[in-house]
């Protein structure tokens, strides 16, 4: 309910921000830890502001945290600080030019919450900082209408002294797909690519905070359309999209799933790719997709991913990056692993939000992209994927993504080698997950090792091997184990 709630709430984030605060970890000017989100879209800055952790808030802002980033309820950090009466943090945010009149999904500004919870000094801070007492929320209420007793009159007089006009500012619904659009969007024509009228989107099959995924048809072919969330479809964004999406049309490698085309129709951006039979590798491993991923099949997937990544790393031209994890690897009807270029990150997408940190290299969580070796970071992600293939487990499933990311970066959390993984696969995972990025192998170096493991698995299937596991855990106890496979 909108009345009594102290803004949208996520999981238990206080411990994440307060307890794990390690200044020596946050040494870069821009640190990826500040971009982590929990399942409700709360960033560390949201939690620090909510819980009154002024030192943490100051550190996060120094490390590049986005002041006006919103959670799934469209609450900014200022909403949370005001709703919990943290005057010092409110002042810090105002000095950093926080949007004092930002509205959440209920149409409430930070001032609405300060008034409702009777934080008079916070309310005066906000008004002095430009907060309007006349903004009407979704329910027809101004901040002054949320006050009790004489507080409303005192704040009204204070606002008049600040020169405010008390004429109500009507609520404007801006919630469509989470996109903030302007009227001029209607004048934008479609960009080059696939005309929207040629797309027949049939049903939504997934989504995330970056956008929704639809299945449909294009020219009689089964396709998947990613509908990206953008705040405003500007001419500049159109130019950027039209420049970047053609770079993802990579048809020259059997382990890369290309983007077929792009489409822009205000207020949306569409990325079109071929529909694949089994969906993502994540779904194959952790949901019932009708594939028994035994040892040889796992090695086949691992080899395909390595070959696709080796090819992408060999390209000289600058292409948008695909963050490697099992959600961005597709499995077609021939059970071939394909790196999904539709999951690449465009330059116009928000860089202040990091998803799926369970697969991200620790150095990539504490440093800016310009300070890391991206190829070495991809190899770490590949090591986690190898572990996932070998165990059929979701990495760090006991933690929220935000908790996992913080623990990986600050507490040395790593995947555990469980019984059933052969010493050779164990060794390969550890080599790829070397704590020193400079000592991790390239994908070109990993491929021959996987080929030897695959060949040994084939011999084992023909009865030419010994009785031991070749590198992965069987799906069920009745699945026969395969022989040990020499790595070299």
Coordinates of C-alpha atoms in Angstrom, one line a residue:
X1 CA 0.0 0.0 0.0
X2 CA 1.2 3.5 -0.8
X3 CA 0.3 5.2 2.4
X4 CA 2.2 3.5 5.1
X5 CA 5.1 2.0 3.2
X6 CA 8.5 3.5 3.6
X7 CA 9.2 3.2 -0.1
X8 CA 9.8 -0.2 -1.9
X9 CA 11.8 -2.7 0.0
X10 CA 14.2 -5.4 -1.3
X11 CA 16.0 -8.2 0.5
X12 CA 18.3 -8.0 3.5
X13 CA 20.8 -5.5 2.2
X14 CA 22.1 -3.8 5.4
X15 CA 24.7 -6.5 6.0
X16 CA 25.8 -6.4 2.4
X17 CA 26.6 -2.7 2.5
X18 CA 27.6 -2.1 6.1
X19 CA 29.3 -5.3 7.2
X20 CA 31.2 -5.8 3.9
X21 CA 32.5 -2.3 3.6
X22 CA 36.2 -2.7 2.9
X23 CA 37.9 0.5 1.8
X24 CA 40.9 -1.2 0.4
X25 CA 38.7 -3.0 -2.1
X26 CA 37.2 0.1 -3.5
X27 CA 40.4 1.6 -4.8
X28 CA 39.2 2.6 -8.3
X29 CA 37.5 5.9 -9.2
X30 CA 34.7 3.8 -10.8
X31 CA 34.1 0.5 -9.1
X32 CA 31.8 -2.2 -10.4
X33 CA 30.6 -3.1 -6.9
X34 CA 28.7 0.1 -6.7
X35 CA 26.7 -1.1 -9.7
X36 CA 25.4 -4.4 -8.2
X37 CA 21.7 -4.8 -7.8
X38 CA 19.6 -7.2 -5.7
X39 CA 16.4 -8.9 -6.9
X40 CA 14.4 -5.7 -6.3
X41 CA 16.8 -3.4 -8.1
X42 CA 18.4 -2.0 -4.9
X43 CA 22.0 -0.8 -5.3
X44 CA 24.5 -0.6 -2.5
X45 CA 23.8 3.2 -2.5
X46 CA 20.0 2.5 -2.0
X47 CA 20.8 0.3 1.0
X48 CA 23.4 2.7 2.5
X49 CA 20.9 5.6 2.3
X50 CA 18.1 3.5 3.7
X51 CA 20.1 2.3 6.7
X52 CA 21.8 5.6 7.5
X53 CA 25.3 4.4 6.7
X54 CA 26.8 7.8 6.0
X55 CA 30.4 6.6 5.6
X56 CA 29.3 3.9 3.1
X57 CA 27.2 6.4 1.2
X58 CA 30.2 8.8 0.9
X59 CA 32.5 6.1 -0.3
X60 CA 30.0 4.8 -2.9
X61 CA 29.5 8.3 -4.3
X62 CA 33.2 8.8 -4.5
X63 CA 33.5 5.5 -6.4
X64 CA 31.0 6.6 -9.1
X65 CA 27.6 5.4 -7.8
X66 CA 24.8 6.9 -9.8
X67 CA 22.9 9.3 -7.5
X68 CA 19.6 9.1 -9.3
X69 CA 19.5 5.4 -10.2
X70 CA 16.1 3.8 -9.4
X71 CA 15.0 0.5 -8.1
X72 CA 12.1 -1.5 -9.4
X73 CA 9.7 0.8 -7.6
X74 CA 11.4 3.8 -9.2
X75 CA 12.7 4.9 -5.8
X76 CA 16.0 6.9 -5.8
X77 CA 18.4 6.9 -3.0
X78 CA 17.0 10.3 -1.9
X79 CA 13.6 8.6 -1.5
X80 CA 15.0 6.1 0.9
X81 CA 17.1 8.6 2.9
X82 CA 14.1 10.9 3.3
X83 CA 11.7 8.1 4.2
X84 CA 14.0 7.1 7.0
X85 CA 14.8 10.6 8.3
X86 CA 18.6 10.5 7.6
X87 CA 19.3 14.2 7.5
X88 CA 23.1 13.9 7.0
X89 CA 22.6 11.6 4.0
X90 CA 19.9 13.8 2.5
X91 CA 22.3 16.7 2.7
X92 CA 25.0 14.7 1.0
X93 CA 22.7 13.7 -1.8
X94 CA 21.5 17.2 -2.3
X95 CA 25.1 18.4 -2.6
X96 CA 25.6 15.8 -5.3
X97 CA 22.6 17.3 -7.2
X98 CA 20.2 14.4 -6.5
X99 CA 16.9 14.9 -8.3
X100 CA 14.9 16.4 -5.5
X101 CA 11.6 16.0 -7.3
X102 CA 12.0 12.5 -8.7
X103 CA 8.8 10.5 -8.6
X104 CA 8.4 6.8 -7.9
X105 CA 5.8 4.4 -9.2
X106 CA 3.3 5.9 -6.8
X107 CA 4.1 9.4 -8.0
X108 CA 5.6 10.2 -4.6
X109 CA 8.6 12.5 -4.3
X110 CA 11.1 12.2 -1.4
X111 CA 9.2 15.1 0.1
X112 CA 6.0 13.0 0.2
X113 CA 7.8 10.5 2.5
X114 CA 9.4 13.1 4.7
X115 CA 6.0 14.7 5.3
X116 CA 4.2 11.4 5.9
X117 CA 6.7 10.3 8.5
X118 CA 6.8 13.8 10.0
X119 CA 10.5 14.4 9.5
X120 CA 10.1 18.2 9.6
X121 CA 13.8 19.1 9.4
X122 CA 14.3 16.7 6.4
X123 CA 11.3 18.2 4.7
X124 CA 12.7 21.7 5.2
X125 CA 16.1 20.5 3.8
X126 CA 14.3 19.2 0.7
X127 CA 12.2 22.3 0.2
X128 CA 15.3 24.5 0.6
X129 CA 16.9 22.2 -2.0
X130 CA 14.1 22.8 -4.5
X131 CA 11.5 20.2 -3.6
X132 CA 8.1 21.3 -4.6
X133 CA 5.3 21.1 -2.1
X134 CA 2.7 21.1 -4.9
X135 CA 3.5 17.9 -6.9
X136 CA 0.5 15.6 -7.0
X137 CA 1.0 11.9 -6.7
X138 CA -0.9 9.1 -8.4
X139 CA -3.6 9.3 -5.7
X140 CA -4.2 13.0 -6.0
X141 CA -2.1 14.0 -2.9
X142 CA 0.6 16.7 -2.5
X143 CA 3.3 16.3 0.1
X144 CA 1.5 18.8 2.3
X145 CA -1.6 16.6 2.2
X146 CA 0.5 13.8 3.8
X147 CA 1.3 15.9 6.8
X148 CA -0.4 15.7 10.1
X149 CA -1.5 18.5 12.5
X150 CA 0.1 21.9 12.0
X151 CA 3.1 20.5 10.1
X152 CA 1.4 21.1 6.8
X153 CA 0.9 24.8 7.6
X154 CA 4.5 25.3 8.8
X155 CA 5.9 23.7 5.6
X156 CA 3.5 25.7 3.4
X157 CA 4.8 28.9 5.0
X158 CA 8.4 27.7 4.6
X159 CA 7.8 26.9 0.9
X160 CA 6.2 30.4 0.3
X161 CA 9.3 32.0 1.9
X162 CA 11.4 30.0 -0.7
X163 CA 9.3 31.6 -3.4
X164 CA 7.3 28.5 -4.4
X165 CA 4.0 28.6 -6.3
X166 CA 1.5 26.4 -4.5
X167 CA -0.5 25.7 -7.6
X168 CA -0.8 21.8 -7.9
X169 CA 1.4 20.1 -10.4
X170 CA -0.7 17.3 -11.9
X171 CA 0.6 13.7 -11.9
X172 CA 2.0 12.5 -15.2
X173 CA 2.0 8.7 -15.6
X174 CA 5.5 7.7 -17.0
X175 CA 5.4 4.1 -16.1
X176 CA 5.1 2.5 -19.6
X177 CA 7.7 -0.3 -19.7
X178 CA 9.7 1.8 -17.3
X179 CA 10.6 4.2 -20.1
X180 CA 10.7 8.0 -19.7
X181 CA 9.6 9.4 -23.0
X182 CA 8.9 12.9 -24.3
X183 CA 6.4 14.1 -26.8
X184 CA 9.0 14.7 -29.5
X185 CA 9.5 10.9 -29.7
X186 CA 6.4 10.7 -31.8
X187 CA 8.2 12.6 -34.6
X188 CA 11.1 10.1 -34.8
X189 CA 11.1 7.9 -37.8
X190 CA 12.2 4.3 -37.8
X191 CA 15.9 3.6 -38.2
X192 CA 17.3 1.5 -40.9
X193 CA 16.8 -2.2 -40.2
X194 CA 13.7 -4.3 -39.9
X195 CA 10.4 -2.3 -40.2
X196 CA 8.2 -2.9 -37.2
X197 CA 5.2 -3.9 -39.4
X198 CA 7.2 -6.9 -40.6
X199 CA 7.5 -8.2 -37.0
X200 CA 4.8 -10.3 -35.6
X201 CA 5.4 -10.7 -31.9
X202 CA 3.3 -13.4 -30.4
X203 CA 4.0 -13.9 -26.7
X204 CA 6.4 -12.7 -24.0
X205 CA 8.8 -15.5 -23.0
X206 CA 11.0 -13.7 -20.5
X207 CA 12.5 -10.5 -19.3
X208 CA 14.8 -8.7 -17.0
X209 CA 15.5 -5.1 -15.8
X210 CA 17.1 -4.4 -19.2
X211 CA 14.1 -5.4 -21.2
X212 CA 11.5 -8.0 -22.3
X213 CA 12.0 -11.0 -24.6
X214 CA 9.2 -11.9 -27.1
X215 CA 8.8 -14.8 -29.5
X216 CA 7.4 -14.1 -32.9
X217 CA 7.7 -14.3 -36.7
X218 CA 9.6 -12.4 -39.3
X219 CA 9.3 -13.2 -42.9
X220 CA 7.9 -16.6 -41.9
X221 CA 10.9 -17.4 -39.6
X222 CA 10.8 -18.0 -35.9
X223 CA 12.5 -15.2 -34.2
X224 CA 13.2 -13.8 -30.7
X225 CA 12.9 -10.0 -30.2
X226 CA 14.6 -8.3 -27.2
X227 CA 12.7 -5.1 -26.4
X228 CA 15.3 -2.9 -24.7
X229 CA 14.3 -0.5 -22.1
X230 CA 15.6 3.0 -22.8
X231 CA 14.6 6.2 -21.1
X232 CA 14.3 8.3 -24.2
X233 CA 14.6 7.4 -27.9
X234 CA 16.7 10.4 -28.9
X235 CA 18.2 11.0 -32.4
X236 CA 21.6 10.4 -30.8
X237 CA 20.6 7.0 -29.4
X238 CA 19.2 6.1 -32.8
X239 CA 22.5 6.9 -34.4
X240 CA 24.4 4.8 -31.8
X241 CA 22.0 1.8 -32.2
X242 CA 22.2 1.9 -36.0
X243 CA 26.0 2.0 -35.7
X244 CA 26.4 -0.8 -33.2
X245 CA 23.8 -3.5 -34.0
X246 CA 25.2 -4.3 -37.5
X247 CA 28.5 -5.2 -35.8
X248 CA 26.5 -8.0 -34.1
X249 CA 25.4 -9.6 -37.4
X250 CA 28.2 -12.2 -37.2
X251 CA 27.3 -15.1 -39.5
X252 CA 30.8 -16.5 -40.0
X253 CA 31.2 -18.9 -37.0
X254 CA 29.1 -22.0 -36.1
X255 CA 29.2 -21.2 -32.4
X256 CA 28.0 -17.6 -32.6
X257 CA 24.3 -16.7 -32.9
X258 CA 24.1 -13.5 -34.9
X259 CA 21.7 -10.6 -34.6
X260 CA 19.5 -10.7 -37.6
X261 CA 18.5 -7.0 -37.5
X262 CA 17.3 -4.1 -35.4
X263 CA 14.2 -2.0 -35.3
X264 CA 13.4 1.3 -33.5
X265 CA 9.8 2.5 -33.1
X266 CA 9.3 5.1 -30.3
X267 CA 9.5 4.4 -27.5
X268 CA 11.2 1.0 -28.0
X269 CA 14.4 -0.5 -29.4
X270 CA 14.2 -4.1 -30.8
X271 CA 17.1 -6.5 -31.3
X272 CA 16.1 -9.5 -33.5
X273 CA 17.7 -12.9 -33.5
X274 CA 16.8 -16.5 -34.5
X275 CA 14.7 -18.5 -32.2
X276 CA 16.7 -21.6 -31.0
X277 CA 15.0 -24.8 -30.0
X278 CA 16.3 -25.3 -26.4
X279 CA 16.7 -21.8 -25.3
X280 CA 19.6 -20.8 -23.0
X281 CA 22.2 -23.1 -21.6
X282 CA 21.1 -21.9 -18.2
X283 CA 17.6 -23.3 -18.9
X284 CA 19.0 -26.5 -20.2
X285 CA 21.1 -27.1 -17.1
X286 CA 18.6 -25.9 -14.4
X287 CA 15.2 -26.5 -15.9
X288 CA 13.7 -29.5 -17.6
X289 CA 14.4 -29.0 -21.3
X290 CA 14.5 -32.7 -22.3
X291 CA 18.3 -32.9 -22.6
X292 CA 20.3 -35.2 -20.5
X293 CA 23.6 -33.3 -20.0
X294 CA 26.0 -36.2 -19.4
X295 CA 29.7 -35.8 -19.4
X296 CA 30.3 -36.0 -23.1
X297 CA 27.4 -33.5 -23.8
X298 CA 28.8 -31.1 -21.2
X299 CA 32.2 -31.2 -22.9
X300 CA 30.5 -30.6 -26.2
X301 CA 28.9 -27.5 -24.9
X302 CA 32.1 -26.4 -23.2
X303 CA 34.0 -26.8 -26.4
X304 CA 31.4 -24.9 -28.4
X305 CA 31.5 -22.0 -26.0
X306 CA 35.3 -21.9 -26.0
X307 CA 35.4 -21.8 -29.9
X308 CA 32.8 -19.1 -30.1
X309 CA 34.6 -16.9 -27.5
X310 CA 38.0 -17.6 -29.2
X311 CA 36.5 -16.3 -32.5
X312 CA 35.0 -13.2 -30.9
X313 CA 38.4 -12.4 -29.2
X314 CA 40.1 -12.7 -32.5
X315 CA 38.0 -10.0 -34.1
X316 CA 39.9 -6.7 -34.6
X317 CA 36.9 -4.5 -34.9
X318 CA 35.4 -3.1 -31.7
X319 CA 32.1 -4.9 -31.1
X320 CA 29.7 -4.6 -28.2
X321 CA 30.7 -7.0 -25.4
X322 CA 28.7 -10.1 -24.5
X323 CA 29.2 -10.9 -20.8
X324 CA 29.8 -14.6 -20.7
X325 CA 27.5 -16.7 -18.6
X326 CA 25.1 -19.6 -19.2
X327 CA 22.2 -17.2 -19.8
X328 CA 23.9 -15.7 -22.8
X329 CA 24.7 -19.1 -24.4
X330 CA 21.9 -20.6 -26.6
X331 CA 21.5 -24.3 -27.5
X332 CA 20.0 -25.1 -30.9
X333 CA 18.2 -28.2 -32.1
X334 CA 21.5 -29.9 -32.9
X335 CA 22.6 -29.2 -29.3
X336 CA 25.3 -26.8 -30.4
X337 CA 26.3 -24.0 -28.0
X338 CA 26.0 -20.5 -29.5
X339 CA 27.2 -17.2 -28.0
X340 CA 24.2 -15.0 -28.3
X341 CA 25.1 -11.6 -29.8
X342 CA 21.7 -10.3 -29.0
X343 CA 22.8 -10.3 -25.3
X344 CA 25.6 -7.8 -26.1
X345 CA 25.7 -4.5 -24.2
X346 CA 25.0 -1.4 -26.2
X347 CA 26.9 1.7 -25.3
X348 CA 23.7 3.6 -24.6
X349 CA 22.5 1.1 -22.0
X350 CA 22.9 2.0 -18.4
X351 CA 26.5 1.3 -17.2
X352 CA 25.5 1.9 -13.6
X353 CA 23.8 -1.5 -13.3
X354 CA 25.5 -4.8 -13.2
X355 CA 23.6 -8.1 -13.5
X356 CA 24.6 -11.7 -12.8
X357 CA 27.8 -11.0 -10.9
X358 CA 28.0 -14.7 -10.0
X359 CA 29.9 -15.2 -13.3
X360 CA 31.9 -11.9 -13.1
X361 CA 35.7 -11.9 -12.4
X362 CA 36.6 -10.3 -9.1
X363 CA 38.8 -7.7 -10.7
X364 CA 35.9 -6.7 -12.9
X365 CA 33.8 -6.1 -9.7
X366 CA 36.3 -3.7 -8.2
X367 CA 37.8 -1.9 -11.2
X368 CA 36.5 0.1 -14.1
X369 CA 36.4 -1.7 -17.6
X370 CA 39.4 0.4 -18.7
X371 CA 41.5 -1.0 -15.9
X372 CA 41.0 -4.7 -16.6
X373 CA 41.9 -7.2 -19.2
X374 CA 38.5 -8.1 -20.6
X375 CA 39.7 -11.3 -22.3
X376 CA 41.1 -12.5 -19.0
X377 CA 37.9 -11.6 -17.2
X378 CA 35.9 -13.6 -19.8
X379 CA 38.1 -16.6 -19.0
X380 CA 37.1 -16.4 -15.3
X381 CA 33.5 -16.3 -16.4
X382 CA 34.2 -19.4 -18.5
X383 CA 35.7 -21.2 -15.5
X384 CA 32.4 -20.6 -13.6
X385 CA 30.5 -21.9 -16.6
X386 CA 32.7 -25.1 -16.6
X387 CA 31.9 -25.6 -13.0
X388 CA 28.2 -25.1 -13.8
X389 CA 28.4 -27.7 -16.6
X390 CA 30.2 -30.1 -14.3
X391 CA 27.9 -29.8 -11.3
X392 CA 24.6 -28.8 -12.8
X393 CA 24.3 -26.3 -10.0
X394 CA 23.6 -22.5 -10.2
X395 CA 26.7 -20.7 -8.9
X396 CA 26.2 -19.3 -5.4
X397 CA 22.5 -20.1 -5.4
X398 CA 22.4 -19.7 -1.6
X399 CA 23.0 -15.9 -2.1
X400 CA 21.2 -13.2 -3.9
X401 CA 23.1 -11.9 -6.9
X402 CA 24.0 -8.8 -4.9
X403 CA 25.3 -10.8 -2.0
X404 CA 27.3 -13.1 -4.2
X405 CA 28.9 -10.2 -6.0
X406 CA 29.9 -8.5 -2.8
X407 CA 31.3 -11.7 -1.3
X408 CA 33.2 -12.5 -4.5
X409 CA 34.8 -9.0 -4.5
X410 CA 35.5 -8.6 -0.8
X411 CA 35.5 -12.0 0.9
X412 CA 37.1 -14.3 -1.6
X413 CA 34.0 -16.3 -2.3
X414 CA 34.7 -18.9 -5.0
X415 CA 32.9 -21.9 -6.5
X416 CA 33.7 -25.1 -4.6
X417 CA 35.0 -28.2 -6.3
X418 CA 32.5 -30.9 -5.3
X419 CA 33.0 -34.7 -5.4
X420 CA 32.4 -36.1 -8.8
X421 CA 34.4 -33.6 -10.8
X422 CA 37.5 -35.3 -12.1
X423 CA 41.0 -34.1 -11.1
X424 CA 41.5 -33.0 -14.7
X425 CA 38.4 -30.9 -15.0
X426 CA 39.1 -29.6 -11.5
X427 CA 42.6 -28.6 -12.7
X428 CA 41.2 -26.9 -15.8
X429 CA 38.7 -24.9 -13.8
X430 CA 41.4 -23.7 -11.4
X431 CA 43.7 -22.7 -14.3
X432 CA 41.0 -20.7 -15.9
X433 CA 40.1 -19.1 -12.6
X434 CA 43.6 -18.1 -11.6
X435 CA 43.5 -15.2 -9.2
X436 CA 46.2 -13.5 -11.3
X437 CA 44.4 -12.4 -14.5
X438 CA 47.7 -12.4 -16.4
X439 CA 48.1 -16.2 -15.7
X440 CA 44.8 -17.3 -17.1
X441 CA 44.9 -19.0 -20.5
X442 CA 43.4 -17.8 -23.7
X443 CA 40.5 -19.7 -25.3
X444 CA 42.8 -20.8 -28.0
X445 CA 44.9 -22.6 -25.4
X446 CA 41.8 -24.2 -23.7
X447 CA 40.4 -25.7 -26.9
X448 CA 43.1 -28.4 -27.5
X449 CA 42.6 -29.5 -23.9
X450 CA 38.9 -29.8 -24.3
X451 CA 39.4 -31.7 -27.6
X452 CA 41.6 -34.3 -25.8
X453 CA 38.9 -34.7 -23.1
X454 CA 36.2 -35.1 -25.8
X455 CA 38.2 -37.7 -27.6
X456 CA 38.8 -39.6 -24.4
X457 CA 35.1 -39.5 -23.7
X458 CA 34.3 -41.0 -27.1
X459 CA 36.7 -43.8 -26.5
X460 CA 35.2 -44.4 -23.1
X461 CA 31.8 -44.6 -24.7
X462 CA 33.1 -47.4 -26.9
X463 CA 34.4 -49.3 -23.9
X464 CA 38.0 -48.4 -24.4
X465 CA 38.5 -46.5 -21.1
X466 CA 38.7 -47.2 -17.4
X467 CA 36.0 -46.8 -14.9
X468 CA 36.1 -43.3 -13.4
X469 CA 34.4 -39.9 -14.0
X470 CA 35.8 -37.9 -16.9
X471 CA 34.9 -34.5 -15.6
X472 CA 31.3 -33.9 -14.5
X473 CA 28.6 -35.0 -12.2
X474 CA 25.9 -37.3 -13.5
X475 CA 22.4 -35.9 -13.6
X476 CA 21.0 -38.9 -11.7
X477 CA 22.7 -41.6 -9.5
X478 CA 21.8 -44.2 -12.2
X479 CA 23.8 -42.5 -14.9
X480 CA 27.0 -44.5 -15.6
X481 CA 30.3 -42.7 -14.9
X482 CA 32.8 -42.2 -17.6
X483 CA 36.5 -42.8 -17.4
X484 CA 39.3 -40.5 -16.3
X485 CA 40.5 -38.3 -19.2
X486 CA 44.1 -37.3 -19.5
X487 CA 44.5 -33.5 -20.0
X488 CA 47.9 -33.8 -21.5

